[in-house]
Tab-separated table of C-alpha atoms in Angstrom:
chain	number	residue	atom	x	y	z
A	277	GLU	CA	0.000	0.000	0.000
A	278	PRO	CA	1.464	3.391	-0.944
A	279	GLU	CA	2.385	5.655	1.936
A	280	VAL	CA	3.813	9.062	2.700
A	281	THR	CA	7.432	8.955	3.804
A	282	GLN	CA	9.436	11.571	5.699
A	283	THR	CA	13.113	12.080	6.374
A	284	PRO	CA	14.813	12.405	8.717
A	285	SER	CA	12.840	10.852	11.534
A	286	HIS	CA	14.637	13.061	14.049
A	287	GLN	CA	16.543	16.286	13.456
A	288	VAL	CA	18.494	18.150	16.104
A	289	THR	CA	19.662	21.659	15.303
A	290	GLN	CA	21.014	24.752	16.968
A	291	MET	CA	18.862	27.844	17.315
A	292	GLY	CA	19.291	30.112	14.308
A	293	GLN	CA	20.221	27.318	11.918
A	294	GLU	CA	18.297	26.439	8.786
A	295	VAL	CA	16.604	23.065	8.514
A	296	ILE	CA	14.936	21.288	5.626
A	297	LEU	CA	12.400	18.589	6.309
A	298	ARG	CA	11.687	16.239	3.459
A	299	CYS	CA	8.605	14.345	2.420
A	300	VAL	CA	7.696	12.019	-0.421
A	301	PRO	CA	3.914	12.155	-0.894
A	302	ILE	CA	1.872	9.357	-2.407
A	303	SER	CA	2.604	9.416	-6.114
A	304	ASN	CA	-0.812	10.157	-7.629
A	305	HIS	CA	-1.814	12.706	-5.003
A	306	LEU	CA	-2.367	16.323	-5.958
A	307	TYR	CA	-2.470	18.209	-2.647
A	308	PHE	CA	0.366	18.368	-0.142
A	309	TYR	CA	0.375	19.651	3.392
A	310	TRP	CA	2.547	20.317	6.389
A	311	TYR	CA	1.307	20.181	9.956
A	312	ARG	CA	3.087	20.417	13.272
A	313	GLN	CA	2.424	19.054	16.724
A	314	ILE	CA	4.175	20.640	19.662
A	315	LEU	CA	4.665	18.105	22.434
A	316	GLY	CA	1.424	17.558	24.321
A	317	GLN	CA	-0.600	19.835	22.078
A	318	LYS	CA	-2.918	19.394	19.137
A	319	VAL	CA	-1.949	19.015	15.526
A	320	GLU	CA	-1.826	22.395	13.787
A	321	PHE	CA	-2.068	23.150	10.079
A	322	LEU	CA	0.841	25.042	8.548
A	323	VAL	CA	0.429	25.093	4.789
A	324	SER	CA	-1.107	23.380	1.786
A	325	PHE	CA	0.351	23.203	-1.702
A	326	TYR	CA	-1.318	22.520	-5.019
A	327	ASN	CA	-0.269	22.927	-8.615
A	328	ASN	CA	3.177	24.153	-7.563
A	329	GLU	CA	1.990	26.939	-5.353
A	330	ILE	CA	0.766	27.549	-1.835
A	331	SER	CA	-3.010	27.252	-1.749
A	332	GLU	CA	-3.564	27.965	1.938
A	333	LYS	CA	-1.432	28.840	4.937
A	334	SER	CA	-1.978	29.474	8.610
A	335	GLU	CA	-0.753	32.382	10.677
A	336	ILE	CA	1.966	30.100	12.023
A	337	PHE	CA	3.482	29.896	8.541
A	338	ASP	CA	5.397	33.162	8.587
A	339	ASP	CA	8.365	34.357	6.557
A	340	GLN	CA	10.681	31.925	8.329
A	341	PHE	CA	8.931	29.029	6.604
A	342	SER	CA	8.906	28.038	2.966
A	343	VAL	CA	7.816	25.004	0.978
A	344	GLU	CA	8.992	23.629	-2.292
A	345	ARG	CA	8.380	20.742	-4.636
A	346	PRO	CA	11.827	20.609	-6.236
A	347	ASP	CA	11.085	17.598	-8.437
A	348	GLY	CA	8.214	15.273	-9.206
A	349	SER	CA	8.391	13.365	-5.962
A	350	ASN	CA	9.754	15.409	-3.051
A	351	PHE	CA	7.997	18.059	-0.991
A	352	THR	CA	10.096	20.052	1.453
A	353	LEU	CA	9.567	22.397	4.374
A	354	LYS	CA	12.368	24.841	5.109
A	355	ILE	CA	12.734	26.793	8.321
A	356	ARG	CA	15.275	29.538	7.705
A	357	SER	CA	16.324	30.459	11.214
A	358	THR	CA	15.042	28.036	13.803
A	359	LYS	CA	13.772	29.140	17.190
A	360	LEU	CA	13.373	27.119	20.348
A	361	GLU	CA	9.607	27.206	19.882
A	362	ASP	CA	9.934	25.474	16.512
A	363	SER	CA	10.667	22.256	18.381
A	364	ALA	CA	7.815	19.956	17.422
A	365	MET	CA	6.815	16.934	15.389
A	366	TYR	CA	6.282	17.937	11.790
A	367	PHE	CA	3.903	15.865	9.707
A	368	CYS	CA	3.602	15.837	5.954
A	369	ALA	CA	0.331	14.738	4.374
A	370	SER	CA	-1.019	14.305	0.874
A	371	SER	CA	-4.415	13.806	-0.697
A	372	VAL	CA	-6.223	13.339	-3.971
A	373	LYS	CA	-9.043	15.538	-2.714
A	374	ASN	CA	-10.020	15.682	0.945
A	375	GLU	CA	-8.870	12.415	2.521
A	376	GLN	CA	-5.402	13.195	3.815
A	377	PHE	CA	-2.768	10.557	4.447
A	378	PHE	CA	-0.042	11.390	6.899
A	379	GLY	CA	3.603	10.463	7.066
A	380	PRO	CA	5.275	9.216	10.251
A	381	GLY	CA	6.621	12.662	11.097
A	382	THR	CA	9.976	14.318	11.730
A	383	ARG	CA	10.769	15.250	15.289
A	384	LEU	CA	12.615	18.576	15.233
A	385	THR	CA	14.540	19.520	18.340
A	386	VAL	CA	15.988	23.039	18.486
A	387	LEU	CA	18.678	23.573	21.113
B	272	ALA	CA	-13.548	28.960	9.837
B	273	GLN	CA	-13.946	25.647	11.572
B	274	SER	CA	-13.209	24.530	15.111
B	275	VAL	CA	-13.287	21.192	16.877
B	276	THR	CA	-13.888	20.454	20.534
B	277	GLN	CA	-13.036	17.101	22.032
B	278	LEU	CA	-14.781	17.113	25.331
B	279	ASP	CA	-12.628	14.572	27.139
B	280	SER	CA	-8.860	14.847	27.326
B	281	GLN	CA	-8.463	11.406	28.911
B	282	VAL	CA	-10.733	8.377	28.949
B	283	PRO	CA	-9.648	5.402	31.053
B	284	VAL	CA	-11.591	2.177	30.501
B	285	PHE	CA	-11.258	-1.498	31.241
B	286	GLU	CA	-10.765	-4.041	28.510
B	287	GLU	CA	-13.997	-5.225	26.857
B	288	ALA	CA	-15.936	-2.210	28.129
B	289	PRO	CA	-17.703	0.125	25.691
B	290	VAL	CA	-16.291	3.558	25.045
B	291	GLU	CA	-17.425	6.840	23.520
B	292	LEU	CA	-15.065	9.651	22.606
B	293	ARG	CA	-16.919	12.864	22.075
B	294	CYS	CA	-16.352	15.396	19.334
B	295	ASN	CA	-18.243	18.556	18.512
B	296	TYR	CA	-17.466	20.959	15.728
B	297	SER	CA	-18.497	24.371	14.514
B	298	SER	CA	-18.426	25.616	10.977
B	299	SER	CA	-20.136	28.177	8.772
B	300	VAL	CA	-19.937	25.805	5.781
B	301	SER	CA	-20.573	22.134	5.186
B	302	VAL	CA	-17.796	19.893	6.421
B	303	TYR	CA	-16.126	16.557	6.111
B	304	LEU	CA	-15.318	14.830	9.395
B	305	PHE	CA	-12.495	12.504	10.343
B	306	TRP	CA	-11.110	10.524	13.230
B	307	TYR	CA	-7.376	9.901	13.311
B	308	VAL	CA	-5.526	7.621	15.734
B	309	GLN	CA	-1.972	8.116	16.922
B	310	TYR	CA	-0.239	5.227	18.655
B	311	PRO	CA	2.736	6.050	20.879
B	312	ASN	CA	5.687	7.413	18.910
B	313	GLN	CA	3.894	6.973	15.610
B	314	GLY	CA	2.207	9.176	13.033
B	315	LEU	CA	-1.463	9.815	12.400
B	316	GLN	CA	-3.563	7.060	10.891
B	317	LEU	CA	-6.992	7.680	9.424
B	318	LEU	CA	-9.498	5.670	11.432
B	319	LEU	CA	-12.707	6.656	9.686
B	320	LYS	CA	-14.300	9.463	7.760
B	321	TYR	CA	-17.617	11.022	6.917
B	322	LEU	CA	-17.758	12.611	3.477
B	323	SER	CA	-21.368	12.028	2.438
B	324	GLY	CA	-24.103	9.429	2.459
B	325	SER	CA	-24.875	7.343	5.517
B	326	THR	CA	-24.306	9.280	8.712
B	327	LEU	CA	-23.002	6.152	10.456
B	328	VAL	CA	-19.498	5.197	9.394
B	329	GLU	CA	-17.452	2.242	10.528
B	330	SER	CA	-13.803	1.266	10.656
B	331	ILE	CA	-12.331	-2.163	10.043
B	332	ASN	CA	-11.381	-2.608	13.702
B	333	GLY	CA	-14.805	-2.132	15.243
B	334	PHE	CA	-14.997	1.631	15.772
B	335	GLU	CA	-17.943	3.607	14.476
B	336	ALA	CA	-18.923	7.258	14.430
B	337	GLU	CA	-22.166	8.999	13.684
B	338	PHE	CA	-22.470	12.370	12.049
B	339	ASN	CA	-25.209	14.385	13.738
B	340	LYS	CA	-25.700	17.620	11.863
B	341	SER	CA	-28.274	19.087	14.232
B	342	GLN	CA	-25.984	18.569	17.215
B	343	THR	CA	-22.818	19.269	15.220
B	344	SER	CA	-21.251	16.138	16.641
B	345	PHE	CA	-19.210	13.196	15.381
B	346	HIS	CA	-18.750	10.959	18.420
B	347	LEU	CA	-16.584	7.862	18.173
B	348	ARG	CA	-17.758	4.619	19.743
B	349	LYS	CA	-16.629	1.060	20.206
B	350	PRO	CA	-18.755	-1.565	21.961
B	351	SER	CA	-15.810	-3.510	23.369
B	352	VAL	CA	-12.277	-2.134	23.555
B	353	HIS	CA	-8.967	-4.000	23.571
B	354	ILE	CA	-5.674	-3.179	25.229
B	355	SER	CA	-4.324	-2.464	21.756
B	356	ASP	CA	-6.804	0.406	21.317
B	357	THR	CA	-4.764	2.460	23.777
B	358	ALA	CA	-3.789	5.551	21.792
B	359	GLU	CA	-4.463	9.216	21.199
B	360	TYR	CA	-7.572	9.902	19.120
B	361	PHE	CA	-8.024	13.111	17.161
B	362	CYS	CA	-11.227	14.404	15.648
B	363	ALA	CA	-10.738	16.650	12.624
B	364	VAL	CA	-12.848	18.676	10.236
B	365	SER	CA	-12.328	20.234	6.839
B	366	ALA	CA	-14.545	22.404	4.695
B	367	SER	CA	-16.306	20.400	2.015
B	368	ASN	CA	-16.766	23.220	-0.454
B	369	GLN	CA	-13.215	23.009	-1.744
B	370	ALA	CA	-10.758	20.201	-2.273
B	371	GLY	CA	-7.435	20.238	-0.499
B	372	THR	CA	-8.418	22.395	2.443
B	373	ALA	CA	-6.748	22.309	5.844
B	374	LEU	CA	-7.716	19.790	8.467
B	375	ILE	CA	-8.594	21.430	11.753
B	376	PHE	CA	-7.923	19.129	14.675
B	377	GLY	CA	-9.280	18.869	18.166
B	378	LYS	CA	-6.911	18.642	21.097
B	379	GLY	CA	-7.151	14.875	21.212
B	380	THR	CA	-8.448	12.288	23.636
B	381	THR	CA	-6.134	9.806	25.269
B	382	LEU	CA	-7.830	6.428	25.476
B	383	SER	CA	-6.207	4.181	28.084
B	384	VAL	CA	-7.420	0.595	28.161
B	385	SER	CA	-6.391	-1.539	31.106
B	386	SER	CA	-7.009	-5.158	32.030
């Protein structure tokens, strides 16, 4: 069964460093998403991407964040200058329409 | 905009007992409704969904949920739980008037099943 994959599973970085989180969505899916879950809190929407552009973003998704689909398979989330409060589990998801399938997540720890 | 309220943060039950995890939502537009399950140290797995049609939806492992439009609820039920059902359960909603919209999640309910 096809699934969303994410790498790395755990990323540790120093405050102020740039990080890139990578995702491979399910191959025939059209919509791609990033969510985050701060430890002990609910899952929060960051951004959705369709037809090579951002279709929707939350207020969390500020200028420090960017997304890209550099080729036909990868979907990346870049955080330019990480802050301590960016420490969270980041989930990628993809969908054909509305049923979203999630990857296993990348745990980002900012020191 | 949509919002989701999961009324119980923790639900402890004994094995083979019935359980109900409550979810209410608010929205100014029609919605799709979902339940996701997160086992410890794992990602989110879709448990069941309501998109249209029958208001009672079922999962392959015995869970069911009923969409109640008048009460804006989508409660999750299982008549007899197993130890393996111990997990975090998230109710989520998305607007149905457009494909690819954000999922809005509730805060989650921790289901703890003991013997």
